[in-house]
Amino acid sequence: MKQTKISPRHPRAESLRIRERLIEGYKTGVVATAGLVAHGRGEAFDYLIGEETTSNALKAMKVAAAMLLAAKHPVISVNGNAAALVAEDVVKLTKEVKAKIEVNLFHRSLEREVAIAKLLRDAGAKEVLGVGEASSAKIREIASERRRVDPKGILIADAVLVPLEDGDRTEALVKMGKRVIAIDLNPLSRTAQFATLTIVDNIDRAMPTLTKIAAKLRTEDKKKLGRLAISFDNKENLREATKMINGRLAALAKKGTYLTILEESKT
Ligand code: PTJ
């Protein structure tokens, strides 16, 4: 497939490379049309947080890793965008925290489920739940097609990682008593607000970092991990993320030009 060539000297090379991966995912039937739009919304928030992992997100990742390691049935839920951007990291993380992978889509079609499962298997996944008839259970509280889940996965999970989402499912899963970890650049989204824990970061940066943190923590005592897992206040976490965006915007508003500030931070 012909891809747009991106010069490594382009000032926004990394961001453009991520876009290309999504566009390729769209062409191969992995990413939904709405997934491209959703990415644009994420990019806008990435500008606001400074396009880097904040100390706040790192703190959340440590607790997220503990939640997954302390869980009996951790599941990583994968949609089109997550598959196109971080399929390999998803597989690596499942190995560190002994989680299952389940495909769960908002814009559901068997073709997309199969294409996503193939991408995950090519990335090293041994088992992919939720494809076709496998998602035979229904969560009544969810209005969208996301209500269909795998009885071996999300239905019995006690901790679910949902890298970029729509809010209804997160709310329903939390109501069912599950711990829901969201990765979402937008701290104002319904998903971010309803989750047990929200990592306000780009999944492209967050997934490899979360995996490294989990690898370091996995030899810790389970009880200690359990205590760490319940030590989190998501309201406080979101307040910090919003305060950080607010502080950055206030500083930028004083200067007027964002690019000048970028230049100054390099010297
Ligand atoms: O593959 P499907 O059919 O399950 O559909 C997936 C999408 C993403 C289309 C669907 O879940 C959806 O419509 O999501 P929303 O409601 O648009 O929410 C997506 C959220 O992800 C928004 O809050 C974005 O800010 C955020 N987001 C987008 N790109 C990233 C991101 N967060 C972290 N990293 C990103 N790269």
PDB file of C-alpha atoms and ligand atoms in Angstrom:
ATOM      1  CA  MET A   1       0.000   0.000   0.000  1.00  0.00           C
ATOM      2  CA  LYS A   2       1.371   3.413  -1.019  1.00  0.00           C
ATOM      3  CA  GLN A   3       2.099   5.610   1.987  1.00  0.00           C
ATOM      4  CA  THR A   4       2.821   9.324   2.067  1.00  0.00           C
ATOM      5  CA  LYS A   5       6.557   9.805   2.572  1.00  0.00           C
ATOM      6  CA  ILE A   6       7.276  11.836   5.690  1.00  0.00           C
ATOM      7  CA  SER A   7      10.585  13.607   5.991  1.00  0.00           C
ATOM      8  CA  PRO A   8      12.224  13.027   9.409  1.00  0.00           C
ATOM      9  CA  ARG A   9      13.017  16.785   9.318  1.00  0.00           C
ATOM     10  CA  HIS A  10       9.333  17.719   9.247  1.00  0.00           C
ATOM     11  CA  PRO A  11       8.593  19.521  12.539  1.00  0.00           C
ATOM     12  CA  ARG A  12       5.544  17.333  13.111  1.00  0.00           C
ATOM     13  CA  ALA A  13       6.996  14.084  11.726  1.00  0.00           C
ATOM     14  CA  GLU A  14       5.916  11.860  14.649  1.00  0.00           C
ATOM     15  CA  SER A  15       2.357  13.120  14.621  1.00  0.00           C
ATOM     16  CA  LEU A  16       2.160  12.614  10.839  1.00  0.00           C
ATOM     17  CA  ARG A  17       3.530   9.084  11.148  1.00  0.00           C
ATOM     18  CA  ILE A  18       0.788   8.226  13.649  1.00  0.00           C
ATOM     19  CA  ARG A  19      -1.804   9.618  11.215  1.00  0.00           C
ATOM     20  CA  GLU A  20      -0.391   7.441   8.439  1.00  0.00           C
ATOM     21  CA  ARG A  21      -0.762   4.336  10.620  1.00  0.00           C
ATOM     22  CA  LEU A  22      -4.403   5.188  11.217  1.00  0.00           C
ATOM     23  CA  ILE A  23      -5.051   5.876   7.544  1.00  0.00           C
ATOM     24  CA  GLU A  24      -3.464   2.543   6.678  1.00  0.00           C
ATOM     25  CA  GLY A  25      -5.659   0.907   9.352  1.00  0.00           C
ATOM     26  CA  TYR A  26      -8.670   2.559   7.754  1.00  0.00           C
ATOM     27  CA  LYS A  27      -7.761   1.253   4.306  1.00  0.00           C
ATOM     28  CA  THR A  28      -7.315  -2.298   5.607  1.00  0.00           C
ATOM     29  CA  GLY A  29     -10.704  -2.230   7.354  1.00  0.00           C
ATOM     30  CA  VAL A  30      -9.338  -2.068  10.912  1.00  0.00           C
ATOM     31  CA  VAL A  31     -10.189   1.561  11.752  1.00  0.00           C
ATOM     32  CA  ALA A  32     -13.769   2.873  11.524  1.00  0.00           C
ATOM     33  CA  THR A  33     -14.398   6.102   9.573  1.00  0.00           C
ATOM     34  CA  ALA A  34     -15.335   7.690  12.906  1.00  0.00           C
ATOM     35  CA  GLY A  35     -11.984   6.494  14.259  1.00  0.00           C
ATOM     36  CA  LEU A  36     -10.197   9.038  12.047  1.00  0.00           C
ATOM     37  CA  VAL A  37     -12.377  11.816  13.440  1.00  0.00           C
ATOM     38  CA  ALA A  38     -11.854  10.582  17.014  1.00  0.00           C
ATOM     39  CA  HIS A  39      -8.104  10.726  16.466  1.00  0.00           C
ATOM     40  CA  GLY A  40      -8.362  14.370  15.426  1.00  0.00           C
ATOM     41  CA  ARG A  41     -10.097  15.181  18.689  1.00  0.00           C
ATOM     42  CA  GLY A  42      -7.343  13.384  20.559  1.00  0.00           C
ATOM     43  CA  GLU A  43      -4.636  15.297  18.665  1.00  0.00           C
ATOM     44  CA  ALA A  44      -6.170  18.610  19.724  1.00  0.00           C
ATOM     45  CA  PHE A  45      -5.957  17.607  23.382  1.00  0.00           C
ATOM     46  CA  ASP A  46      -2.405  16.347  22.862  1.00  0.00           C
ATOM     47  CA  TYR A  47      -1.432  19.932  21.877  1.00  0.00           C
ATOM     48  CA  LEU A  48      -2.938  21.145  25.130  1.00  0.00           C
ATOM     49  CA  ILE A  49      -0.980  18.711  27.323  1.00  0.00           C
ATOM     50  CA  GLY A  50       2.254  19.453  25.435  1.00  0.00           C
ATOM     51  CA  GLU A  51       2.512  16.203  23.408  1.00  0.00           C
ATOM     52  CA  GLU A  52       4.415  14.422  26.149  1.00  0.00           C
ATOM     53  CA  THR A  53       3.644  12.098  29.020  1.00  0.00           C
ATOM     54  CA  THR A  54       3.057  14.195  32.122  1.00  0.00           C
ATOM     55  CA  SER A  55       4.095  13.266  35.676  1.00  0.00           C
ATOM     56  CA  ASN A  56       0.388  13.043  36.424  1.00  0.00           C
ATOM     57  CA  ALA A  57      -0.096  10.388  33.707  1.00  0.00           C
ATOM     58  CA  LEU A  58       2.940   8.470  34.983  1.00  0.00           C
ATOM     59  CA  LYS A  59       1.445   8.376  38.485  1.00  0.00           C
ATOM     60  CA  ALA A  60      -1.826   7.037  37.047  1.00  0.00           C
ATOM     61  CA  MET A  61       0.059   4.411  35.017  1.00  0.00           C
ATOM     62  CA  LYS A  62       1.733   3.023  38.130  1.00  0.00           C
ATOM     63  CA  VAL A  63      -1.625   2.482  39.809  1.00  0.00           C
ATOM     64  CA  ALA A  64      -3.118   1.134  36.552  1.00  0.00           C
ATOM     65  CA  ALA A  65      -0.336  -1.458  36.345  1.00  0.00           C
ATOM     66  CA  ALA A  66      -1.008  -2.445  39.967  1.00  0.00           C
ATOM     67  CA  MET A  67      -4.754  -2.761  39.222  1.00  0.00           C
ATOM     68  CA  LEU A  68      -4.101  -5.080  36.295  1.00  0.00           C
ATOM     69  CA  LEU A  69      -1.543  -7.161  38.223  1.00  0.00           C
ATOM     70  CA  ALA A  70      -3.808  -7.435  41.280  1.00  0.00           C
ATOM     71  CA  ALA A  71      -6.842  -8.481  39.215  1.00  0.00           C
ATOM     72  CA  LYS A  72      -8.055 -12.080  38.896  1.00  0.00           C
ATOM     73  CA  HIS A  73      -9.434 -11.633  35.368  1.00  0.00           C
ATOM     74  CA  PRO A  74      -7.826  -8.605  33.697  1.00  0.00           C
ATOM     75  CA  VAL A  75      -8.941  -7.903  30.119  1.00  0.00           C
ATOM     76  CA  ILE A  76      -7.623  -5.459  27.543  1.00  0.00           C
ATOM     77  CA  SER A  77     -10.425  -4.307  25.275  1.00  0.00           C
ATOM     78  CA  VAL A  78      -9.284  -3.444  21.762  1.00  0.00           C
ATOM     79  CA  ASN A  79     -11.031  -1.249  19.186  1.00  0.00           C
ATOM     80  CA  GLY A  80      -9.951  -0.189  15.700  1.00  0.00           C
ATOM     81  CA  ASN A  81      -7.782   2.776  16.691  1.00  0.00           C
ATOM     82  CA  ALA A  82      -5.971   0.874  19.445  1.00  0.00           C
ATOM     83  CA  ALA A  83      -5.290  -2.029  17.067  1.00  0.00           C
ATOM     84  CA  ALA A  84      -3.916   0.253  14.342  1.00  0.00           C
ATOM     85  CA  LEU A  85      -1.685   2.198  16.719  1.00  0.00           C
ATOM     86  CA  VAL A  86      -0.524  -0.153  19.466  1.00  0.00           C
ATOM     87  CA  ALA A  87      -1.252  -3.814  18.578  1.00  0.00           C
ATOM     88  CA  GLU A  88       2.253  -4.959  19.577  1.00  0.00           C
ATOM     89  CA  ASP A  89       2.176  -3.059  22.859  1.00  0.00           C
ATOM     90  CA  VAL A  90      -1.224  -4.552  23.678  1.00  0.00           C
ATOM     91  CA  VAL A  91       0.235  -8.042  23.240  1.00  0.00           C
ATOM     92  CA  LYS A  92       3.325  -7.182  25.324  1.00  0.00           C
ATOM     93  CA  LEU A  93       1.179  -5.779  28.129  1.00  0.00           C
ATOM     94  CA  THR A  94      -1.064  -8.867  28.221  1.00  0.00           C
ATOM     95  CA  LYS A  95       2.043 -10.996  28.719  1.00  0.00           C
ATOM     96  CA  GLU A  96       3.266  -8.856  31.638  1.00  0.00           C
ATOM     97  CA  VAL A  97      -0.057  -8.734  33.483  1.00  0.00           C
ATOM     98  CA  LYS A  98      -1.491 -12.075  32.279  1.00  0.00           C
ATOM     99  CA  ALA A  99      -4.544 -10.436  30.742  1.00  0.00           C
ATOM    100  CA  LYS A 100      -6.891 -11.591  28.001  1.00  0.00           C
ATOM    101  CA  ILE A 101      -7.431  -9.570  24.838  1.00  0.00           C
ATOM    102  CA  GLU A 102     -10.979  -8.946  23.633  1.00  0.00           C
ATOM    103  CA  VAL A 103     -12.080  -7.154  20.471  1.00  0.00           C
ATOM    104  CA  ASN A 104     -15.009  -4.896  21.325  1.00  0.00           C
ATOM    105  CA  LEU A 105     -16.244  -2.394  18.768  1.00  0.00           C
ATOM    106  CA  PHE A 106     -18.633   0.512  18.709  1.00  0.00           C
ATOM    107  CA  HIS A 107     -19.045   0.338  14.910  1.00  0.00           C
ATOM    108  CA  ARG A 108     -19.353  -3.407  14.903  1.00  0.00           C
ATOM    109  CA  SER A 109     -18.919  -5.658  11.857  1.00  0.00           C
ATOM    110  CA  LEU A 110     -17.594  -9.184  11.570  1.00  0.00           C
ATOM    111  CA  GLU A 111     -15.129  -8.063   8.875  1.00  0.00           C
ATOM    112  CA  ARG A 112     -13.579  -5.482  11.210  1.00  0.00           C
ATOM    113  CA  GLU A 113     -13.457  -7.914  14.134  1.00  0.00           C
ATOM    114  CA  VAL A 114     -11.644 -10.472  11.985  1.00  0.00           C
ATOM    115  CA  ALA A 115      -9.211  -7.863  10.597  1.00  0.00           C
ATOM    116  CA  ILE A 116      -8.399  -6.604  14.113  1.00  0.00           C
ATOM    117  CA  ALA A 117      -7.963 -10.134  15.473  1.00  0.00           C
ATOM    118  CA  LYS A 118      -5.580 -10.913  12.610  1.00  0.00           C
ATOM    119  CA  LEU A 119      -3.528  -7.802  13.349  1.00  0.00           C
ATOM    120  CA  LEU A 120      -3.294  -8.825  17.008  1.00  0.00           C
ATOM    121  CA  ARG A 121      -2.354 -12.416  16.139  1.00  0.00           C
ATOM    122  CA  ASP A 122       0.309 -11.151  13.720  1.00  0.00           C
ATOM    123  CA  ALA A 123       1.620  -9.056  16.629  1.00  0.00           C
ATOM    124  CA  GLY A 124       1.974 -12.244  18.711  1.00  0.00           C
ATOM    125  CA  ALA A 125      -1.391 -12.714  20.456  1.00  0.00           C
ATOM    126  CA  LYS A 126      -2.161 -16.392  21.136  1.00  0.00           C
ATOM    127  CA  GLU A 127      -5.847 -15.878  21.865  1.00  0.00           C
ATOM    128  CA  VAL A 128      -8.231 -13.089  20.839  1.00  0.00           C
ATOM    129  CA  LEU A 129     -11.683 -13.081  22.451  1.00  0.00           C
ATOM    130  CA  GLY A 130     -14.882 -11.415  21.291  1.00  0.00           C
ATOM    131  CA  VAL A 131     -14.837 -12.218  17.573  1.00  0.00           C
ATOM    132  CA  GLY A 132     -18.191 -13.117  15.946  1.00  0.00           C
ATOM    133  CA  GLU A 133     -20.254 -15.715  17.813  1.00  0.00           C
ATOM    134  CA  ALA A 134     -17.731 -15.683  20.667  1.00  0.00           C
ATOM    135  CA  SER A 135     -19.301 -12.489  21.999  1.00  0.00           C
ATOM    136  CA  SER A 136     -22.481 -14.317  22.963  1.00  0.00           C
ATOM    137  CA  ALA A 137     -23.175 -12.490  26.243  1.00  0.00           C
ATOM    138  CA  LYS A 138     -25.041  -9.186  26.467  1.00  0.00           C
ATOM    139  CA  ILE A 139     -24.629  -6.353  28.954  1.00  0.00           C
ATOM    140  CA  ARG A 140     -28.137  -4.893  29.073  1.00  0.00           C
ATOM    141  CA  GLU A 141     -27.077  -1.523  30.500  1.00  0.00           C
ATOM    142  CA  ILE A 142     -25.133  -0.676  27.312  1.00  0.00           C
ATOM    143  CA  ALA A 143     -27.151   0.813  24.455  1.00  0.00           C
ATOM    144  CA  SER A 144     -24.581   0.381  21.651  1.00  0.00           C
ATOM    145  CA  GLU A 145     -23.267  -2.707  19.877  1.00  0.00           C
ATOM    146  CA  ARG A 146     -20.539  -2.732  22.518  1.00  0.00           C
ATOM    147  CA  ARG A 147     -23.089  -4.536  24.716  1.00  0.00           C
ATOM    148  CA  ARG A 148     -22.097  -7.869  23.138  1.00  0.00           C
ATOM    149  CA  VAL A 149     -19.162  -9.317  25.066  1.00  0.00           C
ATOM    150  CA  ASP A 150     -17.300 -12.580  25.420  1.00  0.00           C
ATOM    151  CA  PRO A 151     -18.338 -14.697  28.441  1.00  0.00           C
ATOM    152  CA  LYS A 152     -14.660 -15.656  28.844  1.00  0.00           C
ATOM    153  CA  GLY A 153     -13.530 -12.010  28.779  1.00  0.00           C
ATOM    154  CA  ILE A 154     -15.186  -8.715  29.631  1.00  0.00           C
ATOM    155  CA  LEU A 155     -18.251 -10.399  31.166  1.00  0.00           C
ATOM    156  CA  ILE A 156     -16.231 -11.988  33.990  1.00  0.00           C
ATOM    157  CA  ALA A 157     -13.399  -9.436  34.099  1.00  0.00           C
ATOM    158  CA  ASP A 158     -12.696  -7.608  37.340  1.00  0.00           C
ATOM    159  CA  ALA A 159     -10.388  -5.077  35.641  1.00  0.00           C
ATOM    160  CA  VAL A 160     -10.765  -3.813  32.065  1.00  0.00           C
ATOM    161  CA  LEU A 161      -8.345  -1.565  30.207  1.00  0.00           C
ATOM    162  CA  VAL A 162     -10.133   0.506  27.583  1.00  0.00           C
ATOM    163  CA  PRO A 163      -7.705   2.447  25.438  1.00  0.00           C
ATOM    164  CA  LEU A 164      -9.894   5.123  23.822  1.00  0.00           C
ATOM    165  CA  GLU A 165     -13.588   4.608  24.098  1.00  0.00           C
ATOM    166  CA  ASP A 166     -17.033   5.982  24.178  1.00  0.00           C
ATOM    167  CA  GLY A 167     -18.365   6.751  27.634  1.00  0.00           C
ATOM    168  CA  ASP A 168     -21.504   4.589  27.920  1.00  0.00           C
ATOM    169  CA  ARG A 169     -19.678   1.317  28.209  1.00  0.00           C
ATOM    170  CA  THR A 170     -17.256   2.645  30.803  1.00  0.00           C
ATOM    171  CA  GLU A 171     -20.152   3.849  32.943  1.00  0.00           C
ATOM    172  CA  ALA A 172     -21.921   0.469  32.658  1.00  0.00           C
ATOM    173  CA  LEU A 173     -18.803  -1.566  33.417  1.00  0.00           C
ATOM    174  CA  VAL A 174     -18.066   0.522  36.516  1.00  0.00           C
ATOM    175  CA  LYS A 175     -21.696   0.053  37.645  1.00  0.00           C
ATOM    176  CA  MET A 176     -21.152  -3.712  37.298  1.00  0.00           C
ATOM    177  CA  GLY A 177     -18.344  -3.421  39.878  1.00  0.00           C
ATOM    178  CA  LYS A 178     -15.427  -3.699  37.466  1.00  0.00           C
ATOM    179  CA  ARG A 179     -12.365  -1.491  37.671  1.00  0.00           C
ATOM    180  CA  VAL A 180     -12.098   0.390  34.403  1.00  0.00           C
ATOM    181  CA  ILE A 181      -8.807   1.913  33.313  1.00  0.00           C
ATOM    182  CA  ALA A 182      -9.152   4.411  30.455  1.00  0.00           C
ATOM    183  CA  ILE A 183      -6.460   5.957  28.304  1.00  0.00           C
ATOM    184  CA  ASP A 184      -7.883   9.177  26.922  1.00  0.00           C
ATOM    185  CA  LEU A 185      -6.242  12.441  25.916  1.00  0.00           C
ATOM    186  CA  ASN A 186      -9.426  14.304  26.739  1.00  0.00           C
ATOM    187  CA  PRO A 187      -9.899  14.626  30.516  1.00  0.00           C
ATOM    188  CA  LEU A 188     -13.399  16.012  29.861  1.00  0.00           C
ATOM    189  CA  SER A 189     -14.702  12.994  27.939  1.00  0.00           C
ATOM    190  CA  ARG A 190     -17.416  10.816  29.455  1.00  0.00           C
ATOM    191  CA  THR A 191     -15.009   7.881  29.435  1.00  0.00           C
ATOM    192  CA  ALA A 192     -12.359   9.853  31.327  1.00  0.00           C
ATOM    193  CA  GLN A 193     -14.945  11.042  33.839  1.00  0.00           C
ATOM    194  CA  PHE A 194     -16.614   7.673  34.456  1.00  0.00           C
ATOM    195  CA  ALA A 195     -13.503   5.468  34.591  1.00  0.00           C
ATOM    196  CA  THR A 196     -12.056   4.181  37.846  1.00  0.00           C
ATOM    197  CA  LEU A 197      -8.714   5.512  36.656  1.00  0.00           C
ATOM    198  CA  THR A 198      -7.898   7.655  33.633  1.00  0.00           C
ATOM    199  CA  ILE A 199      -4.476   7.923  32.066  1.00  0.00           C
ATOM    200  CA  VAL A 200      -4.571  11.293  30.293  1.00  0.00           C
ATOM    201  CA  ASP A 201      -2.035  10.559  27.579  1.00  0.00           C
ATOM    202  CA  ASN A 202      -1.710   9.463  23.951  1.00  0.00           C
ATOM    203  CA  ILE A 203      -2.079   5.662  23.696  1.00  0.00           C
ATOM    204  CA  ASP A 204       0.926   5.703  21.407  1.00  0.00           C
ATOM    205  CA  ARG A 205       3.116   6.883  24.318  1.00  0.00           C
ATOM    206  CA  ALA A 206       1.127   5.404  27.198  1.00  0.00           C
ATOM    207  CA  MET A 207       0.978   1.739  26.178  1.00  0.00           C
ATOM    208  CA  PRO A 208       4.761   1.118  25.967  1.00  0.00           C
ATOM    209  CA  THR A 209       5.329   3.043  29.224  1.00  0.00           C
ATOM    210  CA  LEU A 210       2.539   1.212  31.024  1.00  0.00           C
ATOM    211  CA  THR A 211       4.042  -2.099  29.872  1.00  0.00           C
ATOM    212  CA  LYS A 212       7.487  -1.155  31.232  1.00  0.00           C
ATOM    213  CA  ILE A 213       5.978  -0.124  34.575  1.00  0.00           C
ATOM    214  CA  ALA A 214       4.014  -3.405  34.762  1.00  0.00           C
ATOM    215  CA  ALA A 215       7.198  -5.394  34.047  1.00  0.00           C
ATOM    216  CA  LYS A 216       8.906  -3.693  37.000  1.00  0.00           C
ATOM    217  CA  LEU A 217       5.953  -4.130  39.361  1.00  0.00           C
ATOM    218  CA  ARG A 218       5.000  -7.703  38.578  1.00  0.00           C
ATOM    219  CA  THR A 219       7.328  -9.273  41.151  1.00  0.00           C
ATOM    220  CA  GLU A 220       5.829  -7.149  43.956  1.00  0.00           C
ATOM    221  CA  ASP A 221       3.723  -8.757  46.641  1.00  0.00           C
ATOM    222  CA  LYS A 222       0.061  -9.127  45.513  1.00  0.00           C
ATOM    223  CA  LYS A 223      -1.252  -7.554  48.723  1.00  0.00           C
ATOM    224  CA  LYS A 224       0.961  -4.512  48.208  1.00  0.00           C
ATOM    225  CA  LEU A 225      -0.300  -4.227  44.639  1.00  0.00           C
ATOM    226  CA  GLY A 226      -3.868  -4.546  45.882  1.00  0.00           C
ATOM    227  CA  ARG A 227      -3.324  -1.660  48.315  1.00  0.00           C
ATOM    228  CA  LEU A 228      -1.759   0.471  45.580  1.00  0.00           C
ATOM    229  CA  ALA A 229      -4.705  -0.342  43.287  1.00  0.00           C
ATOM    230  CA  ILE A 230      -7.259   1.107  45.712  1.00  0.00           C
ATOM    231  CA  SER A 231      -5.188   4.165  46.612  1.00  0.00           C
ATOM    232  CA  PHE A 232      -6.360   6.207  43.640  1.00  0.00           C
ATOM    233  CA  ASP A 233      -8.713   9.160  43.458  1.00  0.00           C
ATOM    234  CA  ASN A 234      -9.673   9.719  39.816  1.00  0.00           C
ATOM    235  CA  LYS A 235     -11.394  13.017  40.564  1.00  0.00           C
ATOM    236  CA  GLU A 236      -8.128  14.364  41.971  1.00  0.00           C
ATOM    237  CA  ASN A 237      -6.237  12.909  38.983  1.00  0.00           C
ATOM    238  CA  LEU A 238      -8.549  14.665  36.500  1.00  0.00           C
ATOM    239  CA  ARG A 239      -8.387  17.869  38.513  1.00  0.00           C
ATOM    240  CA  GLU A 240      -4.571  17.774  38.222  1.00  0.00           C
ATOM    241  CA  ALA A 241      -4.718  17.082  34.474  1.00  0.00           C
ATOM    242  CA  THR A 242      -7.147  19.961  33.924  1.00  0.00           C
ATOM    243  CA  LYS A 243      -5.093  22.272  36.146  1.00  0.00           C
ATOM    244  CA  MET A 244      -1.993  21.426  34.129  1.00  0.00           C
ATOM    245  CA  ILE A 245      -3.776  22.281  30.840  1.00  0.00           C
ATOM    246  CA  ASN A 246      -5.095  25.455  32.421  1.00  0.00           C
ATOM    247  CA  GLY A 247      -1.600  26.476  33.617  1.00  0.00           C
ATOM    248  CA  ARG A 248      -0.100  25.808  30.211  1.00  0.00           C
ATOM    249  CA  LEU A 249      -2.799  27.817  28.464  1.00  0.00           C
ATOM    250  CA  ALA A 250      -2.366  30.710  30.922  1.00  0.00           C
ATOM    251  CA  ALA A 251       1.411  30.770  30.237  1.00  0.00           C
ATOM    252  CA  LEU A 252       0.833  30.548  26.472  1.00  0.00           C
ATOM    253  CA  ALA A 253      -1.768  33.307  26.624  1.00  0.00           C
ATOM    254  CA  LYS A 254       0.797  35.634  28.220  1.00  0.00           C
ATOM    255  CA  LYS A 255       3.346  34.966  25.482  1.00  0.00           C
ATOM    256  CA  GLY A 256       0.907  34.949  22.603  1.00  0.00           C
ATOM    257  CA  THR A 257       2.886  32.726  20.260  1.00  0.00           C
ATOM    258  CA  TYR A 258       3.186  29.024  20.940  1.00  0.00           C
ATOM    259  CA  LEU A 259       6.056  28.438  18.494  1.00  0.00           C
ATOM    260  CA  THR A 260       8.246  31.060  20.240  1.00  0.00           C
ATOM    261  CA  ILE A 261       7.818  29.153  23.482  1.00  0.00           C
ATOM    262  CA  LEU A 262       8.800  25.887  21.790  1.00  0.00           C
ATOM    263  CA  GLU A 263      11.943  27.559  20.407  1.00  0.00           C
ATOM    264  CA  GLU A 264      12.809  29.011  23.820  1.00  0.00           C
ATOM    265  CA  SER A 265      12.429  25.638  25.533  1.00  0.00           C
ATOM    266  CA  LYS A 266      14.991  24.175  23.096  1.00  0.00           C
ATOM    267  CA  THR A 267      17.683  26.795  23.910  1.00  0.00           C
TER     268      THR A 267
HETATM  269  O1  PTJ B   1     -13.242   0.887  16.526  1.00  0.00           O
HETATM  270  P1  PTJ B   1     -14.605   1.225  17.063  1.00  0.00           P
HETATM  271  O2  PTJ B   1     -15.706   0.829  16.137  1.00  0.00           O
HETATM  272  O3  PTJ B   1     -14.839   0.653  18.440  1.00  0.00           O
HETATM  273  O4  PTJ B   1     -14.705   2.828  17.223  1.00  0.00           O
HETATM  274  C1  PTJ B   1     -13.698   3.505  17.912  1.00  0.00           C
HETATM  275  C2  PTJ B   1     -14.034   4.994  18.115  1.00  0.00           C
HETATM  276  C3  PTJ B   1     -12.768   5.677  18.618  1.00  0.00           C
HETATM  277  C4  PTJ B   1     -14.454   5.603  16.760  1.00  0.00           C
HETATM  278  C5  PTJ B   1     -15.204   5.124  19.120  1.00  0.00           C
HETATM  279  O5  PTJ B   1     -14.856   4.492  20.332  1.00  0.00           O
HETATM  280  C6  PTJ B   1     -15.580   6.558  19.369  1.00  0.00           C
HETATM  281  O6  PTJ B   1     -16.413   7.140  18.705  1.00  0.00           O
HETATM  282  O7  PTJ B   1     -14.900   7.162  20.356  1.00  0.00           O
HETATM  283  P2  PTJ B   1     -15.120   8.699  20.784  1.00  0.00           P
HETATM  284  O8  PTJ B   1     -16.399   8.818  21.539  1.00  0.00           O
HETATM  285  O9  PTJ B   1     -14.855   9.601  19.636  1.00  0.00           O
HETATM  286  O10 PTJ B   1     -13.955   8.862  21.838  1.00  0.00           O
HETATM  287  C7  PTJ B   1     -12.623   8.714  21.505  1.00  0.00           C
HETATM  288  C8  PTJ B   1     -11.792   9.382  22.603  1.00  0.00           C
HETATM  289  O11 PTJ B   1     -10.442   9.022  22.392  1.00  0.00           O
HETATM  290  C9  PTJ B   1     -11.836  10.918  22.585  1.00  0.00           C
HETATM  291  O12 PTJ B   1     -12.036  11.398  23.894  1.00  0.00           O
HETATM  292  C10 PTJ B   1     -10.437  11.342  22.072  1.00  0.00           C
HETATM  293  O13 PTJ B   1      -9.981  12.523  22.681  1.00  0.00           O
HETATM  294  C11 PTJ B   1      -9.595  10.160  22.508  1.00  0.00           C
HETATM  295  N1  PTJ B   1      -8.421   9.894  21.663  1.00  0.00           N
HETATM  296  C12 PTJ B   1      -8.320   9.939  20.322  1.00  0.00           C
HETATM  297  N2  PTJ B   1      -7.098   9.571  19.898  1.00  0.00           N
HETATM  298  C13 PTJ B   1      -6.392   9.260  21.019  1.00  0.00           C
HETATM  299  C14 PTJ B   1      -7.234   9.458  22.157  1.00  0.00           C
HETATM  300  N3  PTJ B   1      -6.823   9.221  23.401  1.00  0.00           N
HETATM  301  C15 PTJ B   1      -5.560   8.754  23.559  1.00  0.00           C
HETATM  302  N4  PTJ B   1      -4.696   8.532  22.522  1.00  0.00           N
HETATM  303  C16 PTJ B   1      -5.069   8.774  21.237  1.00  0.00           C
HETATM  304  N5  PTJ B   1      -4.231   8.547  20.227  1.00  0.00           N
END
